[in-house]
Amino acid sequence: MRTVGNDLVRHQLHENRKWYLGLGILLTIFGVVLLAALPFATLSVVFIFGVLMMIGGLLHFVAAFKIFEGGFRWLWALFGLLYLVAGYYAFSTPVKTAIILTNILAIILIIAGVIRVLSALVFRAIQGWGWTLFSGLLTLITGVIILMSPDAPFWVLGLFLAVDILFQGINYLTLASYIRREVPKSSADQ
């Protein structure tokens, strides 16, 4: 019985390989294009943020009036209004939004770096603590550089998006290659 299940999985992997390959190529090209146009990529991040905030606002309103009753209803409605305002702000002032989001990102990186450095120092008796220290210092320095760089809001968010999309594309290409090379075809494919 187990062979039938394995055959089905292998068949599905081989059948979908072309989709993984196509998606990998598309995402890799898109990631490279975004790397070449970081201000555009950053603007895309701001608009995606705006759309997500507005969707969140609408969902909070739906929850407020369809799920909750009493005081909680108005609290959820208030959250919905705040989400909508944040989404509108992102669309109406994309440069200011990029500056705010970049500064928040830098502060989070600094805090995460400090926590990693302190964790490494606390756990220095454990093997590998040096890598945690290195990671913490790198994260801390990255946050400081972003916070100190006056032009960071025009490229940092776009860089994060572009690198993420590029690596997703590479992941799909690697998966498609692995399936072709390593996964034996099922008896249905032969």
Coordinates of C-alpha atoms in Angstrom, one line a residue:
M1 CA 0.0 0.0 0.0
R2 CA 2.9 2.3 0.8
T3 CA 4.2 2.0 -2.8
V4 CA 1.0 3.3 -4.2
G5 CA 1.2 6.4 -2.0
N6 CA 4.9 6.9 -3.0
D7 CA 4.0 6.4 -6.7
L8 CA 1.3 9.0 -6.4
V9 CA 3.6 11.6 -4.7
R10 CA 6.4 10.9 -7.3
H11 CA 3.8 11.2 -10.2
Q12 CA 2.5 14.6 -8.8
L13 CA 6.1 15.9 -8.3
H14 CA 7.0 15.1 -11.9
E15 CA 3.7 16.4 -13.3
N16 CA 4.2 19.7 -11.4
R17 CA 7.9 20.0 -12.2
K18 CA 7.3 22.3 -15.2
W19 CA 5.2 24.6 -13.0
Y20 CA 8.0 24.8 -10.4
L21 CA 10.5 25.5 -13.2
G22 CA 8.3 28.2 -14.8
L23 CA 7.6 29.8 -11.4
G24 CA 11.3 29.7 -10.5
I25 CA 12.3 31.3 -13.8
L26 CA 9.6 34.0 -13.4
L27 CA 10.4 34.8 -9.8
T28 CA 14.2 34.9 -10.4
I29 CA 13.8 37.3 -13.3
F30 CA 11.4 39.4 -11.3
G31 CA 13.9 39.4 -8.4
V32 CA 16.7 40.6 -10.6
V33 CA 14.5 43.3 -12.1
L34 CA 13.6 44.5 -8.7
L35 CA 17.3 44.5 -7.6
A36 CA 18.0 46.8 -10.6
A37 CA 15.1 49.1 -9.6
L38 CA 15.3 49.3 -5.8
P39 CA 13.3 52.6 -5.5
F40 CA 10.4 51.0 -7.5
A41 CA 10.7 47.8 -5.4
T42 CA 10.5 50.0 -2.2
L43 CA 7.4 51.7 -3.6
S44 CA 5.9 48.3 -4.3
V45 CA 6.5 47.3 -0.6
V46 CA 4.8 50.5 0.5
F47 CA 1.7 49.9 -1.7
I48 CA 1.5 46.3 -0.6
F49 CA 1.6 47.5 3.0
G50 CA -1.2 49.9 2.2
V51 CA -3.3 47.3 0.6
L52 CA -2.8 44.9 3.4
M53 CA -3.7 47.5 6.0
M54 CA -6.9 48.4 4.2
I55 CA -7.9 44.7 3.9
G56 CA -7.1 44.4 7.6
G57 CA -9.3 47.4 8.3
L58 CA -12.2 46.0 6.3
L59 CA -11.9 42.6 8.0
H60 CA -11.9 44.3 11.4
F61 CA -15.1 46.1 10.5
V62 CA -16.7 42.8 9.3
A63 CA -15.6 41.2 12.6
A64 CA -16.9 44.1 14.6
F65 CA -20.4 44.0 13.2
K66 CA -20.8 40.3 12.4
I67 CA -19.0 38.5 15.3
F68 CA -18.7 40.8 18.3
E69 CA -21.3 42.6 20.4
G70 CA -21.2 45.3 23.0
G71 CA -18.0 47.2 23.8
F72 CA -15.8 44.8 21.9
R73 CA -17.6 45.6 18.8
W74 CA -16.6 49.3 19.0
L75 CA -13.0 48.3 19.9
W76 CA -12.8 46.2 16.8
A77 CA -14.4 49.0 14.7
L78 CA -11.8 51.4 16.1
F79 CA -9.0 49.0 15.1
G80 CA -10.6 48.8 11.7
L81 CA -10.6 52.5 11.4
L82 CA -6.9 52.7 12.4
Y83 CA -6.0 50.1 9.8
L84 CA -7.8 52.0 7.1
V85 CA -6.1 55.3 8.1
A86 CA -2.7 53.6 8.0
G87 CA -3.5 52.1 4.5
Y88 CA -4.7 55.5 3.3
Y89 CA -1.5 57.1 4.7
A90 CA 0.6 54.6 2.8
F91 CA -1.1 55.5 -0.5
S92 CA -1.2 59.2 0.0
T93 CA 2.3 59.6 1.4
P94 CA 4.5 56.7 0.1
V95 CA 7.8 58.4 0.7
K96 CA 7.0 59.2 4.3
T97 CA 5.6 55.7 4.8
A98 CA 8.9 54.3 3.3
I99 CA 10.9 56.4 5.8
I100 CA 8.7 55.2 8.8
L101 CA 8.8 51.5 7.7
T102 CA 12.6 51.7 7.1
N103 CA 13.2 53.2 10.5
I104 CA 11.0 50.6 12.2
L105 CA 12.9 47.9 10.4
A106 CA 16.2 49.4 11.5
I107 CA 15.1 49.7 15.2
I108 CA 13.9 46.1 15.1
L109 CA 17.2 44.9 13.7
I110 CA 19.1 46.9 16.4
I111 CA 17.0 45.4 19.1
A112 CA 17.4 41.8 17.7
G113 CA 21.1 42.3 17.3
V114 CA 21.5 43.4 21.0
I115 CA 19.4 40.4 22.1
R116 CA 21.6 38.0 20.1
V117 CA 24.8 39.5 21.4
L118 CA 23.6 39.3 25.0
S119 CA 22.4 35.7 24.4
A120 CA 25.8 34.8 23.0
L121 CA 27.5 36.3 26.0
V122 CA 25.2 34.5 28.4
F123 CA 25.6 31.1 26.7
R124 CA 29.4 31.4 25.8
A125 CA 30.0 28.1 27.6
I126 CA 27.9 26.4 24.8
Q127 CA 29.7 25.5 21.6
G128 CA 28.8 27.7 18.7
W129 CA 28.2 30.8 20.8
G130 CA 30.6 32.7 18.5
W131 CA 28.3 32.3 15.6
T132 CA 25.4 33.8 17.6
L133 CA 27.6 36.6 18.6
F134 CA 28.7 37.2 15.0
S135 CA 25.0 37.1 13.8
G136 CA 24.0 39.5 16.5
L137 CA 26.8 42.0 15.7
L138 CA 26.0 41.7 12.0
T139 CA 22.3 42.4 12.7
L140 CA 23.1 45.2 15.0
I141 CA 25.5 46.9 12.6
T142 CA 23.0 46.4 9.7
G143 CA 20.3 48.2 11.8
V144 CA 22.6 51.1 12.7
I145 CA 23.8 51.5 9.0
I146 CA 20.2 51.6 7.9
L147 CA 19.2 54.1 10.6
M148 CA 22.2 56.3 9.8
S149 CA 21.9 56.2 6.0
P150 CA 19.8 59.2 4.7
D151 CA 18.9 57.4 1.5
A152 CA 18.0 54.0 3.1
P153 CA 14.2 54.5 2.8
F154 CA 14.6 54.5 -1.0
W155 CA 16.3 51.2 -1.3
V156 CA 16.3 49.0 1.9
L157 CA 12.7 47.8 1.7
G158 CA 13.0 47.1 -2.0
L159 CA 16.3 45.2 -1.4
F160 CA 14.5 43.0 1.2
L161 CA 11.7 42.3 -1.3
A162 CA 14.0 41.7 -4.2
V163 CA 16.2 39.4 -2.4
D164 CA 13.3 37.4 -1.0
I165 CA 11.7 37.0 -4.4
L166 CA 15.0 36.1 -6.0
F167 CA 15.7 33.4 -3.4
Q168 CA 12.1 32.1 -3.8
G169 CA 12.8 31.7 -7.5
I170 CA 16.1 30.0 -6.9
N171 CA 14.3 27.6 -4.4
Y172 CA 11.8 26.6 -7.1
L173 CA 14.5 26.2 -9.7
T174 CA 16.4 24.0 -7.3
L175 CA 13.3 21.9 -6.5
A176 CA 12.6 21.4 -10.2
S177 CA 16.1 20.3 -10.8
Y178 CA 16.1 18.0 -7.8
I179 CA 12.9 16.3 -9.1
R180 CA 14.3 15.8 -12.5
R181 CA 17.6 14.4 -11.2
E182 CA 16.8 12.5 -8.0
V183 CA 13.1 11.6 -7.8
P184 CA 12.5 8.3 -9.7
K185 CA 9.5 8.4 -12.0
S186 CA 6.4 6.5 -10.8
S187 CA 5.1 3.5 -12.5
A188 CA 2.4 5.6 -14.0
D189 CA 5.0 7.9 -15.7
Q190 CA 6.9 5.1 -17.3

